[in-house]
Amino acid sequence: MSHSELPTGESVTVESVTTQTEQGLYVDPKALTNHLPALHYCDEALYIEQVSIETIAKQYGTPCYVYSKQAILDVYQAYANSFASLDHQICYAVKANSNLAVLSVLAQAGAGFDIVSRGELMRVVAAGAEASRVVFSGVGKTYGDIEYALTQGIGCFNVESISELTLINEVAQTLDKSAPISLRVNPNVDAKTHPYISTGLKDNKFGITHEDALAVYQQAAALSHIDIVGIDCHIGSQLTEVEPFVAALDKLIELIHSLREHGIELRHIDLGGGLGVRYIDESPVSIEEFAAALLPKLSALGLTVFFEPGRSIVANAGVLLTKVDVLKPTAHKNFAIVDAAMNDLIRPALYQAEMAVIPNVLPNAGLDTNGTKAWDIVGAICETGDFLAKDRLLSLAEGDILAITGAGAYGFTMSSNYNSRPRASEVMVSEDRHQLIRKRETIESLYADEILWQD
Ligand code: LLP
């Protein structure tokens, strides 16, 4: 498939790609890749864009994260096209995948960025983006973070508490600057997602409650070095329905009207990120449907609209490649011990996330192949929670290369060095080209900054 033919967005009419048997779950690799624009099988071999997975595994080793440049750009473009009728800014949420190559590709396409730390802002600047197109979210911004962001000319602080508002004013005064701010409003809307990634409920640590927002805006208006520019919310991640977004927007619209009555005019509304993706059989609303549901209400407001999508832009642009090191069938369970582990990809362990594991080379007869068994795909880390997938029907041999799909978001960025394991390499593919975008860490580098105790 040529890159220009890659389809965009997620499908709504979801045909299941799985078969659940008593032994385990079979994910049909070919059917799955039909929904993943970056991936396809050609002559039984798996490709990302026009590069075979085998080529990448051979050249860069495993574990290795691989991203399709075109798949990232296509989703970004789907957002931009869907909101083209409005003044808008798509601020890619850096936390999903912060590799400089990914950031620079998006910056060149015109994206803004959503960041949550000084480190993320430094990355964005290093990737060549303008700080003025960056919004700074996060509940614990420090004096140093604010100072750095103001010096760089940050686009907007998404303020999450009165304490933060006061601190921003103080830093801005010291620097003799005016700080652009939005309040992150917590609309108390149930995002209907995993509790760890739900952020818009009053039990969550995020934002300023809807009830308090007007009073805090009035406080902000009275501060000497604060420039109120917008309103913001982010209710959670991996949302598959549009209703919670609409409910949050309604709450924000209510506030915008009462702010106007009190003489506070805003320039933008930021609806955060959170649109979900199809990992296996999920059926998230498409970007186009998401836009269709929000556009009428947004157009009526006459404000610039910001979004902060992370996962939906990069998740399905990426795979994690891993090699089967040891097969350990037992009477009770079969374990395939692979060279990636929870330190490389923590989503299954942390959120019970179900991600697809597909072979580099298709077996001849799919589910009926001789030798298909239910395998737990596990890492070599000393934790029972170290699994990447459980009870998956696969036909495996030692040395096989597997691809874990949907790994472009919250994969590498959440990886660690647990068990003194160097972090994986990262590669970007564009058409028939492939390029290393992060070297595999060396083991020596893991303890290079440590200092022996001196008696
Ligand atoms: N904006 C803010 C303020 C956020 O906190 C987040 C994500 C986003 C935007 C982007 O949301 P997205 O479009 O990616 O859903 N590690 C978890 C996801 C954590 C999301 C945290 N906040 C996972 O692997 O599922």
Tab-separated table of N, CA and C in Angstrom, residues 298-434:
chain	number	residue	atom	x	y	z
A	298	LEU	N	-19.629	24.643	19.345
A	298	LEU	CA	-18.374	25.402	19.337
A	298	LEU	C	-18.477	26.620	18.416
A	299	SER	N	-19.097	26.431	17.254
A	299	SER	CA	-19.211	27.548	16.295
A	299	SER	C	-19.962	28.713	16.921
A	300	ALA	N	-21.008	28.374	17.683
A	300	ALA	CA	-21.839	29.416	18.279
A	300	ALA	C	-21.048	30.271	19.276
A	301	LEU	N	-19.958	29.723	19.814
A	301	LEU	CA	-19.200	30.448	20.846
A	301	LEU	C	-18.331	31.561	20.275
A	302	GLY	N	-17.851	31.347	19.043
A	302	GLY	CA	-16.983	32.359	18.438
A	302	GLY	C	-15.592	32.440	19.060
A	303	LEU	N	-15.142	31.371	19.681
A	303	LEU	CA	-13.788	31.362	20.275
A	303	LEU	C	-12.881	30.444	19.461
A	304	THR	N	-11.568	30.634	19.600
A	304	THR	CA	-10.632	29.666	19.029
A	304	THR	C	-10.744	28.385	19.855
A	305	VAL	N	-10.675	27.248	19.168
A	305	VAL	CA	-10.840	25.973	19.864
A	305	VAL	C	-9.511	25.232	19.914
A	306	PHE	N	-9.160	24.765	21.101
A	306	PHE	CA	-7.950	23.957	21.265
A	306	PHE	C	-8.354	22.528	21.625
A	307	PHE	N	-7.577	21.570	21.132
A	307	PHE	CA	-7.693	20.178	21.599
A	307	PHE	C	-6.311	19.710	21.990
A	308	GLU	N	-6.267	18.682	22.854
A	308	GLU	CA	-4.978	18.151	23.308
A	308	GLU	C	-4.912	16.640	23.093
A	309	PRO	N	-5.076	16.147	21.877
A	309	PRO	CA	-5.065	14.696	21.678
A	309	PRO	C	-3.651	14.124	21.755
A	310	GLY	N	-3.536	13.002	22.418
A	310	GLY	CA	-2.250	12.318	22.480
A	310	GLY	C	-2.379	10.944	21.851
A	311	ARG	N	-3.056	10.047	22.597
A	311	ARG	CA	-3.194	8.659	22.186
A	311	ARG	C	-3.706	8.509	20.747
A	312	SER	N	-4.779	9.245	20.426
A	312	SER	CA	-5.408	9.019	19.117
A	312	SER	C	-4.462	9.370	17.974
A	313	ILE	N	-3.476	10.230	18.222
A	313	ILE	CA	-2.547	10.597	17.144
A	313	ILE	C	-1.466	9.542	16.950
A	314	VAL	N	-0.989	8.962	18.048
A	314	VAL	CA	0.188	8.091	17.885
A	314	VAL	C	-0.004	6.601	18.183
A	315	ALA	N	-1.060	6.243	18.922
A	315	ALA	CA	-1.153	4.833	19.383
A	315	ALA	C	-1.022	3.852	18.226
A	316	ASN	N	-1.886	4.005	17.237
A	316	ASN	CA	-1.900	3.006	16.176
A	316	ASN	C	-0.893	3.286	15.061
A	317	ALA	N	-0.069	4.299	15.284
A	317	ALA	CA	1.059	4.520	14.367
A	317	ALA	C	2.258	3.686	14.799
A	318	GLY	N	2.167	3.028	15.953
A	318	GLY	CA	3.363	2.365	16.484
A	318	GLY	C	3.173	0.919	16.898
A	319	VAL	N	4.272	0.176	16.834
A	319	VAL	CA	4.287	-1.202	17.352
A	319	VAL	C	5.531	-1.380	18.206
A	320	LEU	N	5.439	-2.316	19.124
A	320	LEU	CA	6.629	-2.730	19.865
A	320	LEU	C	7.014	-4.113	19.345
A	321	LEU	N	8.225	-4.227	18.842
A	321	LEU	CA	8.703	-5.519	18.339
A	321	LEU	C	9.442	-6.253	19.445
A	322	THR	N	9.151	-7.521	19.555
A	322	THR	CA	9.812	-8.313	20.595
A	322	THR	C	10.081	-9.720	20.076
A	323	LYS	N	11.124	-10.326	20.602
A	323	LYS	CA	11.512	-11.671	20.145
A	323	LYS	C	11.139	-12.688	21.220
A	324	VAL	N	10.669	-13.846	20.770
A	324	VAL	CA	10.372	-14.930	21.713
A	324	VAL	C	11.703	-15.577	22.110
A	325	ASP	N	12.052	-15.453	23.387
A	325	ASP	CA	13.323	-16.027	23.845
A	325	ASP	C	13.157	-17.471	24.316
A	326	VAL	N	12.120	-17.707	25.120
A	326	VAL	CA	11.958	-19.030	25.732
A	326	VAL	C	10.492	-19.442	25.655
A	327	LEU	N	10.217	-20.658	25.228
A	327	LEU	CA	8.860	-21.186	25.332
A	327	LEU	C	8.834	-22.143	26.507
A	328	LYS	N	7.856	-21.936	27.377
A	328	LYS	CA	7.778	-22.747	28.584
A	328	LYS	C	6.360	-23.284	28.754
A	329	PRO	N	6.028	-24.324	27.984
A	329	PRO	CA	4.694	-24.898	28.162
A	329	PRO	C	4.640	-25.702	29.464
A	330	THR	N	3.565	-25.571	30.214
A	330	THR	CA	3.415	-26.391	31.415
A	330	THR	C	2.039	-27.051	31.354
A	331	ALA	N	1.782	-27.961	32.273
A	331	ALA	CA	0.502	-28.671	32.249
A	331	ALA	C	-0.649	-27.677	32.395
A	332	HIS	N	-0.409	-26.625	33.158
A	332	HIS	CA	-1.484	-25.702	33.489
A	332	HIS	C	-1.540	-24.492	32.573
A	333	LYS	N	-0.370	-23.993	32.172
A	333	LYS	CA	-0.304	-22.742	31.394
A	333	LYS	C	0.915	-22.755	30.513
A	334	ASN	N	0.837	-22.036	29.408
A	334	ASN	CA	2.004	-21.937	28.514
A	334	ASN	C	2.546	-20.513	28.563
A	335	PHE	N	3.829	-20.427	28.831
A	335	PHE	CA	4.441	-19.099	28.892
A	335	PHE	C	5.396	-18.903	27.725
A	336	ALA	N	5.230	-17.765	27.041
A	336	ALA	CA	6.212	-17.368	26.035
A	336	ALA	C	6.968	-16.193	26.649
A	337	ILE	N	8.246	-16.424	26.938
A	337	ILE	CA	9.032	-15.367	27.580
A	337	ILE	C	9.727	-14.586	26.468
A	338	VAL	N	9.396	-13.319	26.380
A	338	VAL	CA	9.873	-12.493	25.266
A	338	VAL	C	10.895	-11.479	25.777
A	339	ASP	N	11.575	-10.807	24.843
A	339	ASP	CA	12.635	-9.901	25.311
A	339	ASP	C	12.148	-8.496	25.647
A	340	ALA	N	10.846	-8.225	25.469
A	340	ALA	CA	10.268	-6.991	26.022
A	340	ALA	C	9.575	-7.381	27.325
A	341	ALA	N	9.379	-6.404	28.201
A	341	ALA	CA	8.765	-6.710	29.486
A	341	ALA	C	7.988	-5.498	29.984
A	342	MET	N	7.475	-5.604	31.200
A	342	MET	CA	6.662	-4.505	31.738
A	342	MET	C	7.443	-3.204	31.824
A	343	ASN	N	8.774	-3.290	31.874
A	343	ASN	CA	9.546	-2.040	31.895
A	343	ASN	C	9.471	-1.338	30.536
A	344	ASP	N	9.259	-2.111	29.471
A	344	ASP	CA	9.143	-1.524	28.135
A	344	ASP	C	7.726	-1.047	27.860
A	345	LEU	N	6.760	-1.813	28.318
A	345	LEU	CA	5.343	-1.529	28.037
A	345	LEU	C	4.550	-1.919	29.277
A	346	ILE	N	4.155	-0.894	30.037
A	346	ILE	CA	3.541	-1.184	31.343
A	346	ILE	C	2.012	-1.191	31.278
A	347	ARG	N	1.441	-0.834	30.127
A	347	ARG	CA	-0.020	-0.675	30.056
A	347	ARG	C	-0.783	-1.945	30.462
A	348	PRO	N	-0.385	-3.141	29.982
A	348	PRO	CA	-1.132	-4.333	30.405
A	348	PRO	C	-1.064	-4.545	31.927
A	349	ALA	N	0.111	-4.340	32.509
A	349	ALA	CA	0.264	-4.561	33.952
A	349	ALA	C	-0.464	-3.494	34.759
A	350	LEU	N	-0.410	-2.252	34.305
A	350	LEU	CA	-0.944	-1.149	35.106
A	350	LEU	C	-2.447	-0.946	34.939
A	351	TYR	N	-2.932	-1.104	33.720
A	351	TYR	CA	-4.361	-0.835	33.475
A	351	TYR	C	-5.121	-2.064	32.996
A	352	GLN	N	-4.503	-3.225	33.069
A	352	GLN	CA	-5.116	-4.432	32.489
A	352	GLN	C	-5.465	-4.180	31.020
A	353	ALA	N	-4.646	-3.374	30.362
A	353	ALA	CA	-4.914	-3.037	28.962
A	353	ALA	C	-4.715	-4.279	28.099
A	354	GLU	N	-5.653	-4.484	27.174
A	354	GLU	CA	-5.544	-5.613	26.235
A	354	GLU	C	-4.999	-5.067	24.934
A	355	MET	N	-3.798	-5.465	24.595
A	355	MET	CA	-3.202	-5.019	23.345
A	355	MET	C	-2.959	-6.245	22.471
A	356	ALA	N	-3.030	-6.041	21.166
A	356	ALA	CA	-2.910	-7.205	20.279
A	356	ALA	C	-1.445	-7.587	20.094
A	357	VAL	N	-1.218	-8.893	20.007
A	357	VAL	CA	0.124	-9.413	19.739
A	357	VAL	C	0.018	-10.221	18.452
A	358	ILE	N	0.721	-9.775	17.424
A	358	ILE	CA	0.580	-10.464	16.136
A	358	ILE	C	1.939	-10.916	15.622
A	359	PRO	N	1.943	-12.004	14.842
A	359	PRO	CA	3.217	-12.550	14.387
A	359	PRO	C	3.795	-11.778	13.202
A	360	ASN	N	5.102	-11.829	13.118
A	360	ASN	CA	5.818	-11.222	12.011
A	360	ASN	C	5.557	-11.975	10.706
A	361	VAL	N	5.382	-13.284	10.837
A	361	VAL	CA	5.065	-14.098	9.646
A	361	VAL	C	3.766	-14.839	9.930
A	362	LEU	N	2.802	-14.707	9.020
A	362	LEU	CA	1.496	-15.326	9.235
A	362	LEU	C	1.592	-16.843	9.178
A	363	PRO	N	0.974	-17.525	10.132
A	363	PRO	CA	0.907	-18.974	10.008
A	363	PRO	C	-0.029	-19.330	8.850
A	364	ASN	N	0.128	-20.520	8.288
A	364	ASN	CA	-0.642	-20.871	7.094
A	364	ASN	C	-2.139	-20.854	7.294
A	365	ALA	N	-2.608	-21.445	8.404
A	365	ALA	CA	-4.050	-21.674	8.503
A	365	ALA	C	-4.712	-20.954	9.675
A	366	GLY	N	-4.178	-19.813	10.065
A	366	GLY	CA	-4.820	-19.014	11.110
A	366	GLY	C	-5.056	-19.808	12.379
A	367	LEU	N	-6.269	-19.682	12.895
A	367	LEU	CA	-6.612	-20.298	14.172
A	367	LEU	C	-6.453	-21.818	14.145
A	368	ASP	N	-6.601	-22.440	12.962
A	368	ASP	CA	-6.567	-23.900	12.895
A	368	ASP	C	-5.159	-24.475	12.740
A	369	THR	N	-4.167	-23.582	12.683
A	369	THR	CA	-2.808	-24.061	12.484
A	369	THR	C	-2.424	-25.088	13.542
A	370	ASN	N	-1.797	-26.146	13.104
A	370	ASN	CA	-1.264	-27.095	14.088
A	370	ASN	C	-0.275	-26.344	14.956
A	371	GLY	N	-0.329	-26.602	16.228
A	371	GLY	CA	0.641	-25.939	17.099
A	371	GLY	C	0.117	-24.656	17.707
A	372	THR	N	-1.120	-24.251	17.344
A	372	THR	CA	-1.687	-23.072	18.012
A	372	THR	C	-2.048	-23.441	19.443
A	373	LYS	N	-1.571	-22.620	20.353
A	373	LYS	CA	-1.835	-22.858	21.778
A	373	LYS	C	-2.144	-21.527	22.434
A	374	ALA	N	-2.704	-21.593	23.631
A	374	ALA	CA	-2.903	-20.358	24.392
A	374	ALA	C	-1.615	-20.042	25.138
A	375	TRP	N	-1.086	-18.866	24.886
A	375	TRP	CA	0.172	-18.450	25.524
A	375	TRP	C	-0.042	-17.195	26.359
A	376	ASP	N	0.644	-17.155	27.500
A	376	ASP	CA	0.811	-15.881	28.202
A	376	ASP	C	2.115	-15.298	27.669
A	377	ILE	N	2.032	-14.090	27.140
A	377	ILE	CA	3.234	-13.440	26.619
A	377	ILE	C	3.803	-12.623	27.776
A	378	VAL	N	4.936	-13.062	28.292
A	378	VAL	CA	5.466	-12.448	29.520
A	378	VAL	C	6.905	-11.997	29.315
A	379	GLY	N	7.333	-11.062	30.185
A	379	GLY	CA	8.717	-10.610	30.152
A	379	GLY	C	9.562	-11.420	31.121
A	380	ALA	N	10.826	-11.026	31.231
A	380	ALA	CA	11.756	-11.776	32.082
A	380	ALA	C	11.937	-11.114	33.446
A	381	ILE	N	11.048	-10.175	33.777
A	381	ILE	CA	11.181	-9.436	35.042
A	381	ILE	C	10.616	-10.255	36.198
A	382	CYS	N	11.220	-10.086	37.364
A	382	CYS	CA	10.809	-10.878	38.528
A	382	CYS	C	9.566	-10.302	39.181
A	383	GLU	N	8.463	-10.356	38.502
A	383	GLU	CA	7.168	-9.898	39.008
A	383	GLU	C	6.096	-10.711	38.298
A	384	THR	N	5.108	-11.169	39.021
A	384	THR	CA	4.010	-11.876	38.381
A	384	THR	C	3.206	-10.933	37.489
A	385	GLY	N	3.227	-9.651	37.831
A	385	GLY	CA	2.518	-8.649	37.015
A	385	GLY	C	3.217	-8.343	35.703
A	386	ASP	N	4.347	-8.997	35.462
A	386	ASP	CA	5.096	-8.720	34.231
A	386	ASP	C	4.544	-9.539	33.072
A	387	PHE	N	3.443	-9.059	32.519
A	387	PHE	CA	2.893	-9.738	31.333
A	387	PHE	C	2.518	-8.683	30.309
A	388	LEU	N	2.541	-9.093	29.053
A	388	LEU	CA	2.158	-8.191	27.964
A	388	LEU	C	0.796	-8.595	27.401
A	389	ALA	N	0.477	-9.869	27.520
A	389	ALA	CA	-0.841	-10.358	27.091
A	389	ALA	C	-1.037	-11.727	27.723
A	390	LYS	N	-2.307	-12.089	27.939
A	390	LYS	CA	-2.593	-13.385	28.570
A	390	LYS	C	-3.516	-14.221	27.696
A	391	ASP	N	-3.285	-15.522	27.738
A	391	ASP	CA	-4.180	-16.475	27.055
A	391	ASP	C	-4.459	-16.086	25.614
A	392	ARG	N	-3.414	-15.912	24.848
A	392	ARG	CA	-3.580	-15.578	23.432
A	392	ARG	C	-3.265	-16.803	22.588
A	393	LEU	N	-4.155	-17.088	21.672
A	393	LEU	CA	-3.947	-18.241	20.794
A	393	LEU	C	-2.977	-17.866	19.693
A	394	LEU	N	-1.819	-18.491	19.745
A	394	LEU	CA	-0.760	-18.192	18.774
A	394	LEU	C	0.008	-19.471	18.495
A	395	SER	N	0.633	-19.489	17.332
A	395	SER	CA	1.509	-20.604	17.017
A	395	SER	C	2.934	-20.055	17.097
A	396	LEU	N	3.673	-20.474	18.109
A	396	LEU	CA	4.952	-19.800	18.394
A	396	LEU	C	6.138	-20.755	18.356
A	397	ALA	N	7.278	-20.204	17.958
A	397	ALA	CA	8.552	-20.922	18.080
A	397	ALA	C	9.567	-19.955	18.680
A	398	GLU	N	10.560	-20.488	19.362
A	398	GLU	CA	11.606	-19.614	19.914
A	398	GLU	C	12.289	-18.896	18.754
A	399	GLY	N	12.572	-17.629	18.956
A	399	GLY	CA	13.197	-16.832	17.890
A	399	GLY	C	12.202	-16.036	17.059
A	400	ASP	N	10.908	-16.362	17.180
A	400	ASP	CA	9.884	-15.611	16.421
A	400	ASP	C	9.878	-14.141	16.837
A	401	ILE	N	9.548	-13.297	15.869
A	401	ILE	CA	9.357	-11.877	16.176
A	401	ILE	C	7.861	-11.598	16.238
A	402	LEU	N	7.450	-10.911	17.309
A	402	LEU	CA	6.050	-10.533	17.479
A	402	LEU	C	5.941	-9.016	17.489
A	403	ALA	N	4.787	-8.531	17.047
A	403	ALA	CA	4.530	-7.083	17.109
A	403	ALA	C	3.365	-6.846	18.048
A	404	ILE	N	3.568	-5.966	19.020
A	404	ILE	CA	2.464	-5.559	19.891
A	404	ILE	C	1.943	-4.256	19.310
A	405	THR	N	0.683	-4.269	18.918
A	405	THR	CA	0.147	-3.101	18.203
A	405	THR	C	-0.422	-2.073	19.190
A	406	GLY	N	-0.700	-0.894	18.672
A	406	GLY	CA	-1.246	0.172	19.525
A	406	GLY	C	-0.215	0.734	20.480
A	407	ALA	N	1.062	0.437	20.217
A	407	ALA	CA	2.109	0.759	21.200
A	407	ALA	C	2.766	2.120	20.975
A	408	GLY	N	2.222	2.888	20.014
A	408	GLY	CA	2.822	4.198	19.743
A	408	GLY	C	2.549	5.231	20.829
A	409	ALA	N	1.498	4.989	21.627
A	409	ALA	CA	1.167	5.939	22.703
A	409	ALA	C	1.367	5.290	24.064
A	410	TYR	N	1.933	6.025	24.994
A	410	TYR	CA	2.128	5.556	26.369
A	410	TYR	C	2.887	4.228	26.394
A	411	GLY	N	3.746	4.042	25.434
A	411	GLY	CA	4.607	2.865	25.383
A	411	GLY	C	5.978	3.270	25.872
A	412	PHE	N	6.800	3.776	24.949
A	412	PHE	CA	8.158	4.154	25.337
A	412	PHE	C	8.154	5.180	26.465
A	413	THR	N	7.214	6.162	26.409
A	413	THR	CA	7.257	7.243	27.417
A	413	THR	C	7.028	6.733	28.834
A	414	MET	N	6.403	5.584	28.982
A	414	MET	CA	6.175	5.043	30.331
A	414	MET	C	7.175	3.936	30.658
A	415	SER	N	8.182	3.782	29.827
A	415	SER	CA	9.120	2.673	30.062
A	415	SER	C	10.137	3.069	31.124
A	416	SER	N	10.761	2.075	31.715
A	416	SER	CA	11.679	2.324	32.827
A	416	SER	C	12.868	1.371	32.725
A	417	ASN	N	13.753	1.496	33.697
A	417	ASN	CA	14.935	0.631	33.722
A	417	ASN	C	14.822	-0.461	34.783
A	418	TYR	N	13.616	-0.753	35.213
A	418	TYR	CA	13.424	-1.767	36.252
A	418	TYR	C	14.166	-3.052	35.890
A	419	ASN	N	14.751	-3.647	36.881
A	419	ASN	CA	15.589	-4.849	36.725
A	419	ASN	C	16.867	-4.535	35.923
A	420	SER	N	17.266	-3.253	35.937
A	420	SER	CA	18.468	-2.804	35.200
A	420	SER	C	18.415	-3.234	33.737
A	421	ARG	N	17.262	-2.965	33.154
A	421	ARG	CA	17.081	-3.283	31.735
A	421	ARG	C	17.184	-1.994	30.923
A	422	PRO	N	18.072	-1.972	29.943
A	422	PRO	CA	18.183	-0.770	29.103
A	422	PRO	C	16.890	-0.560	28.318
A	423	ARG	N	16.529	0.692	28.115
A	423	ARG	CA	15.299	0.939	27.359
A	423	ARG	C	15.506	0.687	25.860
A	424	ALA	N	14.398	0.342	25.221
A	424	ALA	CA	14.404	-0.114	23.820
A	424	ALA	C	14.848	0.992	22.860
A	425	SER	N	15.213	0.580	21.665
A	425	SER	CA	15.479	1.548	20.602
A	425	SER	C	14.144	1.970	19.977
A	426	GLU	N	14.172	3.103	19.273
A	426	GLU	CA	12.987	3.582	18.556
A	426	GLU	C	13.381	3.891	17.115
A	427	VAL	N	12.473	3.524	16.207
A	427	VAL	CA	12.735	3.673	14.776
A	427	VAL	C	11.515	4.341	14.142
A	428	MET	N	11.757	5.237	13.183
A	428	MET	CA	10.634	5.790	12.429
A	428	MET	C	10.731	5.345	10.970
A	429	VAL	N	9.555	5.046	10.414
A	429	VAL	CA	9.491	4.576	9.034
A	429	VAL	C	8.685	5.588	8.220
A	430	SER	N	9.161	5.856	7.008
A	430	SER	CA	8.384	6.680	6.095
A	430	SER	C	8.529	6.087	4.700
A	431	GLU	N	7.428	5.622	4.133
A	431	GLU	CA	7.434	4.898	2.853
A	431	GLU	C	8.427	3.735	2.951
A	432	ASP	N	9.495	3.743	2.110
A	432	ASP	CA	10.422	2.601	2.189
A	432	ASP	C	11.676	2.939	3.003
A	433	ARG	N	11.644	4.070	3.719
A	433	ARG	CA	12.829	4.456	4.503
A	433	ARG	C	12.624	4.164	5.981
A	434	HIS	N	13.709	3.847	6.669
A	434	HIS	CA	13.624	3.675	8.112
A	434	HIS	C	14.843	4.315	8.746
